[in-house]
Amino acid sequence: MASSTTSNVYIHVIEDVINKVRDEFINNGGPGEGVLNELQGLWELKMMQAGAILGPIDRSATQKSGAGGPITPNPVHDLNVPYEGTEEYEPPTADLLVPPTPLQTPMQTPLPGTAQTPLPGMAQTPLPGTAPTPLPGSDSSSLYNIPTGGTPITPNEYTSTNENGVPEVKAGPGRPSPYMQPPSAWINQRPPLDVNVAYVEGREESERGAPHQPTTQDFFISSGKRKRDDLPPQYRAGGYIPQQDGAGDNISDEDNRSQNLKVVQGGNQQMFFQVGTMSSRIPQLDGPIPDPYDDVLSTPNIYNYQGVVNEDYNIVNTPMPNEMHAATPAPVQNDTGDDDDDEPLNEDDDDDLDDVDQGEDLNTTHLVLAQFDKVTRTKSRWKCTLKDGIMHINNKDILFNKATGEFDF
Amino acid sequence: MATFELYRRSTIGMCLTETLDQMVSSGVLSPELAIQVLIQFDKSMTEALESEVKSKVSIKGHLHTYRFCDNVWTFILQNAQLKSEEGQETVDSVKIVACDSKLLTQ
């Protein structure tokens, strides 16, 4: 379709072009005027078929409109796709729900066995000191201290559970279930039970926690991602060692693989504990509250400070950092959850791009070709002045001498 | 005289291009001559828009994408309203391609 004015302008242009190229066709061994007339005839025919020139054949152009229709719905579908993806995440959550229960059982059983060896060493010095200290330590300590404090906190809690006995343990399993539902997405992604355990720990912390604790968790999350990426396998081993109070139990139940490692680690752990006691004594002399706390939790730091002992423990130390990582995994899960969130967003972005591409494909249906005199922007408000333009909108050709555009970005 | 090849993407330009392709592929027309025809079209179309067209248009919409590359502005609008003397058109999305008018006067 074209307005009469547009049609007239098109006819004018065709005639102008034909007249001005006539010399080229006739002279200099050109193909001759017959070819020129053929050119004009074909051109005008196509224009009439396109509906750009009013003529006997008005509408073969309906095809274009038809093409335009289906295209627009497609982008909508694309947008839906990412959302579906998010929905997909949900069902796995139900699957996840199943694993947490097994976790609970392992927690209970392992505690007596594993707890026995480490507890005597660990519990004596660190527990009393650490249990009260961790919270204040995390509060007062710098960011660095906070993450370490966070990791230690979990073990402390476990130890406390050991000391206290059943009641706290019960609380642990009970808690995860309510929490499980929100995190379920991450859990689904990660089959490994270890992650779940860490996650539970984090939850416990948050629950017990004073207002400050949540912040600590956040730190863990951020730090946790990096650590986790760095050391996945080590993470397990490390997790076993430090978490012997609580997590170690879980590990023993969970991993058959690690049993051998556990034995070795157990030896290491004993070493640690001895060292820990040593270190704990020393750091206490140092006085800073966070230090004892660190000792229990982040024993590696202490080892580092104590150069002499370190050589023997360096071997041990390697696992210790793992422990640090182990504590972090809970945040890691959170991170994964974040990642999940990010992924769908990215998908959406892609979809948007796809939509744009589709729009570009549709250009023939809705297109404005013009020259710009000025384009200005104030914040998200765009204004532009165009001139000498051809619009092809809704299968209509509209020509304009001037156009003003106001867009909101 | 400088010209824009911009308008070759319009309906009339596409029809001419298709015609020329058809004639060149059939051997009736030499490619060189076809190019000359296109260049003449660029000139004639630009002149016709300047001299034969007096209408004004206003365009409003949500700017989905903007791009300025090689002195060409590209806007992709969503839910755009285009008002002209002949009426108002509303489209889900429209692409605006605009060359710098100052390049023609140089």
Coordinates of C-alpha atoms in Angstrom, one line a residue:
Chain A
M1 CA 0.0 0.0 0.0
A2 CA 1.2 3.4 -0.7
S3 CA -0.5 6.8 -0.5
S4 CA -1.1 8.6 -3.7
T5 CA 1.6 11.1 -2.8
T6 CA 4.1 8.3 -2.1
S7 CA 3.1 6.6 -5.3
N8 CA 3.6 9.8 -7.2
V9 CA 7.0 10.3 -5.7
Y10 CA 8.0 6.8 -6.6
I11 CA 6.8 7.2 -10.1
H12 CA 8.7 10.5 -10.3
V13 CA 11.9 8.8 -9.1
I14 CA 11.6 6.0 -11.5
E15 CA 11.1 8.3 -14.4
D16 CA 13.9 10.5 -13.2
V17 CA 16.3 7.5 -13.0
I18 CA 15.3 6.1 -16.3
N19 CA 15.7 9.5 -18.0
K20 CA 19.1 10.1 -16.5
V21 CA 20.6 6.7 -17.4
R22 CA 19.1 6.7 -20.9
D23 CA 22.3 8.1 -22.3
E24 CA 24.3 5.4 -20.7
F25 CA 22.1 2.8 -22.2
I26 CA 22.0 4.2 -25.7
N27 CA 25.5 5.6 -26.1
N28 CA 28.9 4.0 -25.7
G29 CA 27.7 0.6 -26.9
G30 CA 25.0 0.4 -24.3
P31 CA 22.4 -2.3 -24.4
G32 CA 19.9 0.1 -26.0
E33 CA 16.7 1.7 -25.1
G34 CA 14.8 -1.6 -25.4
V35 CA 16.7 -2.8 -22.4
L36 CA 16.1 0.4 -20.6
N37 CA 12.3 0.1 -21.2
E38 CA 12.6 -3.5 -19.9
L39 CA 14.2 -2.2 -16.8
Q40 CA 11.5 0.4 -16.3
G41 CA 8.8 -2.1 -16.9
L42 CA 10.2 -4.7 -14.5
W43 CA 10.9 -2.1 -11.9
E44 CA 7.4 -0.7 -12.1
L45 CA 5.9 -4.1 -12.1
K46 CA 7.7 -5.0 -9.0
M47 CA 6.7 -1.8 -7.4
M48 CA 3.1 -2.5 -8.2
Q49 CA 3.4 -6.0 -6.9
A50 CA 4.9 -4.6 -3.7
G51 CA 2.0 -2.2 -3.5
A52 CA 4.4 0.7 -3.5
I53 CA 2.9 2.1 -6.7
L54 CA -0.8 2.3 -7.1
G55 CA -1.6 0.3 -10.2
P56 CA -3.7 -2.5 -11.6
I57 CA -2.0 -5.0 -9.3
D58 CA -2.4 -3.6 -5.8
R59 CA -1.7 -6.4 -3.5
S60 CA 0.7 -9.1 -4.0
A61 CA 2.2 -7.5 -1.0
T62 CA -0.1 -9.2 1.4
Q63 CA 2.6 -11.7 1.8
K64 CA 4.7 -9.2 3.6
S65 CA 2.0 -8.5 6.1
G66 CA 1.6 -12.2 6.7
A67 CA 5.3 -12.6 7.3
G68 CA 5.2 -9.7 9.8
G69 CA 2.5 -11.3 11.9
P70 CA 4.2 -14.5 12.8
I71 CA 7.5 -12.9 13.5
T72 CA 6.3 -10.8 16.4
P73 CA 4.9 -13.8 18.3
N74 CA 8.2 -15.6 18.1
P75 CA 10.1 -13.2 20.3
V76 CA 7.4 -13.7 22.9
H77 CA 8.0 -17.4 22.9
D78 CA 11.7 -16.8 23.3
L79 CA 11.1 -14.7 26.4
N80 CA 9.0 -17.5 27.8
V81 CA 11.8 -20.0 27.3
P82 CA 14.1 -18.6 30.0
Y83 CA 11.3 -18.5 32.4
E84 CA 10.6 -22.1 31.7
G85 CA 14.2 -22.7 32.6
T86 CA 13.7 -21.2 36.0
E87 CA 10.7 -23.4 36.4
E88 CA 12.8 -26.4 35.6
Y89 CA 15.0 -25.5 38.5
E90 CA 12.1 -25.8 40.9
P91 CA 11.3 -29.5 40.3
P92 CA 14.8 -30.5 41.2
T93 CA 14.3 -28.9 44.5
A94 CA 11.9 -31.7 45.4
D95 CA 14.6 -34.2 44.5
L96 CA 16.9 -32.3 46.7
L97 CA 14.6 -32.6 49.6
V98 CA 15.3 -36.3 49.6
P99 CA 19.1 -36.0 50.1
P100 CA 18.9 -33.8 53.2
T101 CA 17.2 -36.5 55.2
P102 CA 20.1 -38.9 54.6
L103 CA 22.4 -36.2 55.7
Q104 CA 20.7 -36.0 59.0
T105 CA 21.2 -39.6 59.6
P106 CA 24.9 -39.5 58.9
M107 CA 25.3 -36.6 61.2
Q108 CA 24.0 -38.5 64.1
T109 CA 25.8 -41.7 63.6
P110 CA 29.2 -40.3 62.8
L111 CA 29.3 -38.0 65.8
P112 CA 30.0 -40.7 68.3
G113 CA 32.7 -42.4 66.3
T114 CA 34.6 -39.5 64.8
A115 CA 33.9 -37.2 67.6
Q116 CA 35.7 -39.4 70.1
T117 CA 39.2 -39.1 68.7
P118 CA 39.2 -35.5 67.8
L119 CA 37.0 -34.3 70.6
P120 CA 39.3 -35.0 73.5
G121 CA 42.1 -32.9 72.0
M122 CA 39.9 -30.4 70.3
A123 CA 37.2 -30.0 72.9
Q124 CA 39.4 -29.4 75.8
T125 CA 41.3 -26.3 74.8
P126 CA 39.5 -24.8 71.9
L127 CA 35.9 -25.5 72.6
P128 CA 35.5 -23.6 75.9
G129 CA 37.5 -20.8 74.5
T130 CA 36.1 -20.8 71.1
A131 CA 32.4 -21.3 71.8
P132 CA 32.0 -18.1 73.6
T133 CA 34.5 -16.1 71.7
P134 CA 33.5 -16.8 68.1
L135 CA 30.6 -14.4 68.0
P136 CA 32.4 -11.5 69.6
G137 CA 35.4 -12.3 67.5
S138 CA 33.5 -12.2 64.3
D139 CA 31.9 -8.9 65.4
S140 CA 35.1 -7.2 66.4
S141 CA 37.4 -8.8 64.0
S142 CA 38.2 -7.4 60.6
L143 CA 36.7 -8.8 57.5
Y144 CA 39.5 -11.3 57.3
N145 CA 38.8 -12.5 60.8
I146 CA 35.2 -12.7 60.1
P147 CA 35.5 -15.3 57.4
T148 CA 37.8 -17.3 59.5
G149 CA 35.5 -16.8 62.4
G150 CA 32.7 -18.1 60.2
T151 CA 34.5 -21.3 59.4
P152 CA 35.4 -21.9 63.0
I153 CA 31.9 -21.1 64.1
T154 CA 30.5 -24.1 62.4
P155 CA 32.9 -26.5 64.0
N156 CA 32.4 -24.9 67.3
E157 CA 28.7 -25.3 67.0
Y158 CA 29.3 -28.9 66.2
T159 CA 31.5 -29.3 69.2
S160 CA 29.0 -27.6 71.3
T161 CA 26.4 -30.0 70.0
N162 CA 28.7 -32.8 71.0
E163 CA 29.1 -31.4 74.4
N164 CA 25.5 -30.6 74.9
G165 CA 24.6 -33.9 73.3
V166 CA 21.4 -34.7 71.5
P167 CA 19.3 -31.6 71.8
E168 CA 21.4 -29.4 69.6
V169 CA 22.0 -32.1 67.1
K170 CA 18.3 -32.6 66.8
A171 CA 18.0 -28.9 66.2
G172 CA 20.4 -29.2 63.4
P173 CA 18.5 -31.8 61.4
G174 CA 15.2 -30.1 62.2
R175 CA 16.5 -26.8 61.0
P176 CA 17.7 -27.8 57.6
S177 CA 14.4 -29.0 56.5
P178 CA 12.7 -25.6 56.6
Y179 CA 15.7 -24.0 55.1
M180 CA 16.1 -26.7 52.6
Q181 CA 13.3 -25.5 50.5
P182 CA 14.7 -22.2 49.5
P183 CA 18.2 -23.4 48.8
S184 CA 16.9 -26.5 47.1
A185 CA 17.9 -25.1 43.7
W186 CA 21.6 -25.2 44.5
I187 CA 21.3 -28.6 46.1
N188 CA 19.8 -29.9 43.0
Q189 CA 22.7 -28.8 41.0
R190 CA 25.1 -30.4 43.4
P191 CA 24.5 -34.0 44.1
P192 CA 27.5 -34.2 46.6
L193 CA 26.3 -34.6 50.1
D194 CA 29.2 -32.7 51.4
V195 CA 27.8 -29.5 50.1
N196 CA 24.6 -30.1 51.8
V197 CA 26.3 -30.6 55.0
A198 CA 28.2 -27.4 54.7
Y199 CA 25.0 -25.7 53.8
V200 CA 23.3 -27.0 56.9
E201 CA 26.1 -25.7 59.0
G202 CA 25.7 -22.3 57.5
R203 CA 22.1 -22.4 58.3
E204 CA 22.7 -23.3 61.8
E205 CA 25.0 -20.4 62.2
S206 CA 22.5 -18.0 60.8
E207 CA 19.8 -19.3 63.1
R208 CA 21.9 -19.1 66.2
G209 CA 23.5 -16.1 65.1
A210 CA 23.3 -12.7 66.4
P211 CA 22.4 -10.1 63.8
H212 CA 26.1 -10.0 62.9
Q213 CA 26.3 -13.5 61.8
P214 CA 24.3 -13.1 58.7
T215 CA 26.9 -10.6 57.5
T216 CA 29.6 -13.2 58.2
Q217 CA 27.7 -15.6 56.0
D218 CA 27.7 -13.2 53.2
F219 CA 31.4 -12.9 53.4
F220 CA 31.7 -16.6 53.3
I221 CA 29.6 -16.7 50.3
S222 CA 31.8 -14.3 48.4
S223 CA 35.0 -15.9 49.6
G224 CA 33.6 -19.4 49.3
K225 CA 33.1 -19.3 45.6
R226 CA 36.8 -18.6 44.9
K227 CA 38.0 -21.1 47.3
R228 CA 35.7 -23.7 46.1
D229 CA 36.6 -23.3 42.5
D230 CA 40.2 -23.6 43.4
L231 CA 40.0 -26.8 45.4
P232 CA 37.1 -29.0 44.8
P233 CA 38.8 -32.4 45.6
Q234 CA 40.9 -30.9 48.4
Y235 CA 37.8 -29.4 49.8
R236 CA 36.4 -32.8 50.7
A237 CA 39.6 -33.8 52.5
G238 CA 40.0 -30.5 54.2
G239 CA 36.4 -30.5 55.1
Y240 CA 36.8 -33.8 56.9
I241 CA 39.7 -32.7 58.9
P242 CA 38.6 -29.5 60.4
Q243 CA 35.0 -30.5 60.7
Q244 CA 35.7 -33.6 62.6
D245 CA 33.7 -32.2 65.4
G246 CA 30.7 -32.0 63.2
A247 CA 31.2 -32.3 59.6
G248 CA 33.8 -35.0 59.8
D249 CA 31.1 -37.3 61.1
N250 CA 29.1 -36.6 58.0
I251 CA 32.0 -37.2 55.8
S252 CA 32.8 -40.6 57.3
D253 CA 29.3 -41.7 56.7
E254 CA 29.2 -40.2 53.3
D255 CA 32.4 -41.0 51.6
N256 CA 33.8 -44.5 51.3
R257 CA 36.6 -43.0 49.2
S258 CA 37.8 -40.7 51.9
Q259 CA 38.0 -43.4 54.5
N260 CA 41.6 -44.0 53.7
L261 CA 42.2 -40.3 53.5
K262 CA 40.3 -40.1 56.8
V263 CA 42.7 -42.4 58.5
V264 CA 45.6 -40.3 57.3
Q265 CA 43.8 -37.2 58.0
G266 CA 42.9 -38.5 61.4
G267 CA 46.5 -38.8 62.1
N268 CA 47.0 -35.3 60.8
Q269 CA 44.2 -34.2 62.9
Q270 CA 45.7 -35.5 66.0
M271 CA 48.8 -33.7 65.1
F272 CA 46.7 -30.6 64.6
F273 CA 45.0 -31.0 67.8
Q274 CA 48.3 -31.3 69.6
V275 CA 49.5 -28.3 67.7
G276 CA 46.3 -26.6 68.2
T277 CA 46.6 -27.0 71.9
M278 CA 50.1 -25.7 71.6
S279 CA 49.1 -22.9 69.4
S280 CA 46.1 -22.2 71.5
R281 CA 48.2 -21.7 74.5
I282 CA 50.6 -19.5 72.6
P283 CA 48.0 -17.3 71.0
Q284 CA 46.2 -16.9 74.2
L285 CA 49.4 -15.4 75.5
D286 CA 49.2 -13.1 72.5
G287 CA 46.0 -12.1 74.1
P288 CA 43.8 -11.2 71.1
I289 CA 40.6 -12.9 71.4
P290 CA 40.3 -13.7 67.7
D291 CA 43.5 -15.6 67.8
P292 CA 42.3 -18.5 70.0
Y293 CA 39.2 -18.5 68.0
D294 CA 41.3 -18.7 64.9
D295 CA 43.3 -21.4 66.4
V296 CA 40.5 -23.7 66.8
L297 CA 38.9 -22.9 63.5
S298 CA 41.7 -21.7 61.3
T299 CA 44.5 -23.5 63.0
P300 CA 46.5 -23.2 59.8
N301 CA 47.0 -19.5 60.5
I302 CA 48.6 -20.4 63.8
Y303 CA 50.8 -22.9 62.2
N304 CA 52.0 -20.4 59.8
Y305 CA 52.9 -18.1 62.6
Q306 CA 54.8 -20.9 64.4
G307 CA 57.6 -21.4 62.0
V308 CA 59.2 -24.4 63.8
V309 CA 56.3 -26.6 64.2
N310 CA 55.2 -25.8 60.7
E311 CA 57.5 -28.2 58.9
D312 CA 55.8 -31.2 60.4
Y313 CA 52.5 -29.7 60.1
N314 CA 53.0 -28.3 56.7
I315 CA 51.7 -31.5 55.5
V316 CA 48.9 -31.1 57.9
N317 CA 48.6 -27.5 57.0
T318 CA 47.8 -28.3 53.4
P319 CA 44.6 -30.0 54.6
M320 CA 44.0 -27.2 56.9
P321 CA 43.4 -24.7 54.2
N322 CA 41.1 -27.2 52.8
E323 CA 39.3 -27.0 56.0
M324 CA 39.0 -23.4 55.6
H325 CA 37.5 -24.1 52.2
A326 CA 35.4 -26.7 53.8
A327 CA 33.8 -24.1 56.1
T328 CA 33.3 -21.9 53.1
P329 CA 31.3 -24.5 51.1
A330 CA 28.1 -23.6 52.8
P331 CA 28.4 -20.2 51.3
V332 CA 29.5 -21.8 48.1
Q333 CA 26.1 -23.4 47.9
N334 CA 24.6 -20.0 48.4
D335 CA 26.9 -18.8 45.7
T336 CA 25.7 -21.5 43.4
G337 CA 22.3 -20.4 44.1
D338 CA 23.3 -16.9 43.1
D339 CA 24.9 -18.3 40.0
D340 CA 21.7 -20.0 39.2
D341 CA 20.0 -16.7 39.4
D342 CA 22.6 -15.2 37.2
E343 CA 22.3 -17.8 34.6
P344 CA 18.7 -17.3 33.9
L345 CA 19.4 -13.6 33.6
N346 CA 22.0 -14.3 31.1
E347 CA 19.7 -16.4 29.2
D348 CA 17.2 -13.7 29.3
D349 CA 19.8 -11.3 27.8
D350 CA 20.4 -13.7 25.1
D351 CA 16.7 -13.9 24.4
D352 CA 16.6 -10.2 24.2
L353 CA 19.3 -10.3 21.7
D354 CA 17.5 -12.9 19.8
D355 CA 14.5 -10.8 19.8
V356 CA 16.5 -7.9 18.4
D357 CA 17.8 -10.2 15.7
Q358 CA 14.4 -11.3 14.8
G359 CA 13.4 -7.7 14.8
E360 CA 16.2 -7.0 12.4
D361 CA 15.0 -9.9 10.2
L362 CA 11.7 -8.2 10.2
N363 CA 13.2 -5.0 9.1
T364 CA 11.4 -5.2 5.8
T365 CA 8.1 -4.9 7.6
H366 CA 8.8 -1.9 9.8
L367 CA 11.7 0.2 8.7
V368 CA 12.6 3.9 8.6
L369 CA 15.4 5.1 6.4
A370 CA 16.3 8.7 6.8
Q371 CA 19.0 11.3 7.4
F372 CA 19.5 12.8 10.9
D373 CA 20.1 16.4 11.6
K374 CA 20.5 16.1 15.3
V375 CA 20.3 13.4 18.0
T376 CA 20.3 14.4 21.6
R377 CA 19.8 12.6 24.8
T378 CA 18.8 13.8 28.3
K379 CA 19.1 10.9 30.8
S380 CA 16.9 8.3 29.2
R381 CA 15.1 10.7 27.0
W382 CA 16.2 10.7 23.4
K383 CA 15.2 13.3 20.8
C384 CA 16.2 13.3 17.2
T385 CA 15.3 15.2 14.2
L386 CA 15.3 13.4 10.9
K387 CA 14.7 14.5 7.3
D388 CA 14.2 13.0 3.9
G389 CA 13.0 9.7 5.1
I390 CA 11.2 6.7 3.8
M391 CA 9.1 4.7 6.3
H392 CA 7.8 1.3 5.6
I393 CA 5.3 0.7 8.3
N394 CA 2.5 -1.9 8.4
N395 CA 3.2 -2.5 4.7
K396 CA 2.7 1.1 3.9
D397 CA 5.3 3.4 2.4
I398 CA 5.3 6.8 3.9
L399 CA 7.8 9.5 2.9
F400 CA 8.6 12.5 5.0
N401 CA 10.6 15.6 4.7
K402 CA 11.0 16.0 8.4
A403 CA 10.5 13.9 11.4
T404 CA 10.9 14.3 15.1
G405 CA 11.5 11.4 17.4
E406 CA 11.1 11.1 21.1
F407 CA 12.2 7.9 22.6
D408 CA 12.4 6.6 26.2
F409 CA 15.3 4.2 26.7
Chain B
M1 CA 27.6 14.8 -5.4
A2 CA 27.7 12.5 -2.5
T3 CA 24.9 10.1 -2.2
F4 CA 23.6 7.6 0.3
E5 CA 23.0 4.0 -0.6
L6 CA 20.6 4.1 2.4
Y7 CA 17.5 4.3 0.3
R8 CA 18.3 1.1 -1.6
R9 CA 16.8 -0.7 1.3
S10 CA 13.4 0.9 0.7
T11 CA 10.7 -0.7 -1.3
I12 CA 11.5 1.2 -4.4
G13 CA 15.2 0.5 -4.0
M14 CA 14.7 -3.2 -3.4
C15 CA 12.5 -3.4 -6.4
L16 CA 15.1 -1.7 -8.6
T17 CA 17.9 -3.9 -7.2
E18 CA 15.9 -7.1 -7.8
T19 CA 15.2 -5.9 -11.4
L20 CA 18.8 -5.1 -12.0
D21 CA 19.9 -8.5 -10.6
Q22 CA 17.5 -10.2 -12.8
M23 CA 18.6 -8.4 -15.9
V24 CA 22.3 -8.8 -15.1
S25 CA 22.0 -12.5 -14.4
S26 CA 20.2 -12.9 -17.7
G27 CA 23.0 -11.2 -19.5
V28 CA 20.8 -8.4 -20.7
L29 CA 22.6 -5.8 -18.6
S30 CA 26.2 -5.3 -17.7
P31 CA 27.0 -5.1 -14.0
E32 CA 28.8 -1.8 -14.5
L33 CA 25.7 -0.3 -16.0
A34 CA 23.5 -1.7 -13.3
I35 CA 25.7 0.0 -10.7
Q36 CA 25.4 3.3 -12.5
V37 CA 21.6 2.9 -12.4
L38 CA 21.8 2.3 -8.7
I39 CA 23.9 5.4 -8.2
Q40 CA 21.5 7.4 -10.3
F41 CA 18.7 6.0 -8.1
D42 CA 20.6 7.2 -5.0
K43 CA 20.7 10.7 -6.4
S44 CA 17.2 10.8 -7.7
M45 CA 15.7 9.4 -4.6
T46 CA 17.5 11.9 -2.4
E47 CA 16.5 14.8 -4.6
A48 CA 12.9 13.7 -4.7
L49 CA 12.7 13.5 -1.0
E50 CA 14.1 17.0 -0.7
S51 CA 11.9 18.6 -3.4
E52 CA 8.9 16.4 -3.8
V53 CA 8.0 15.6 -0.2
K54 CA 6.8 18.2 2.3
S55 CA 5.2 16.0 5.0
K56 CA 6.2 15.9 8.6
V57 CA 6.2 12.9 10.9
S58 CA 6.5 12.4 14.6
I59 CA 7.8 9.2 16.1
K60 CA 7.5 8.1 19.7
G61 CA 8.3 4.9 21.3
H62 CA 10.4 2.9 23.7
L63 CA 14.0 2.9 22.6
H64 CA 15.1 -0.7 22.8
T65 CA 18.5 -0.3 21.2
Y66 CA 20.6 2.7 20.0
R67 CA 23.7 2.5 18.0
F68 CA 25.9 5.1 16.4
C69 CA 28.5 3.6 14.1
D70 CA 30.2 5.1 11.1
N71 CA 28.1 8.2 11.3
V72 CA 24.9 6.1 11.1
W73 CA 22.4 6.1 13.9
T74 CA 20.4 3.0 14.4
F75 CA 17.4 2.9 16.7
I76 CA 15.2 0.0 17.5
L77 CA 11.9 1.2 18.9
Q78 CA 9.3 -0.9 20.6
N79 CA 5.6 0.0 20.8
A80 CA 6.3 2.9 18.5
Q81 CA 3.7 5.4 17.3
L82 CA 4.3 7.1 14.0
K83 CA 2.1 10.0 13.2
S84 CA 2.0 11.4 9.8
E85 CA -0.4 13.6 7.9
E86 CA -2.0 10.5 6.6
G87 CA -2.7 9.0 9.9
Q88 CA -1.1 7.2 12.8
E89 CA 0.6 3.8 12.7
T90 CA 1.5 1.7 15.7
V91 CA 4.0 -1.1 15.5
D92 CA 5.5 -3.5 18.0
S93 CA 9.0 -2.7 16.8
V94 CA 10.5 -0.5 14.2
K95 CA 14.1 0.1 13.1
I96 CA 15.3 3.5 12.3
V97 CA 18.4 3.9 10.2
A98 CA 19.6 7.4 9.7
C99 CA 22.7 8.8 8.0
D100 CA 24.3 12.1 8.8
S101 CA 22.6 14.7 6.7
K102 CA 25.7 16.9 6.9
L103 CA 27.7 14.4 4.9
L104 CA 25.6 15.2 1.8
T105 CA 26.2 18.9 2.0
Q106 CA 30.0 18.6 2.2

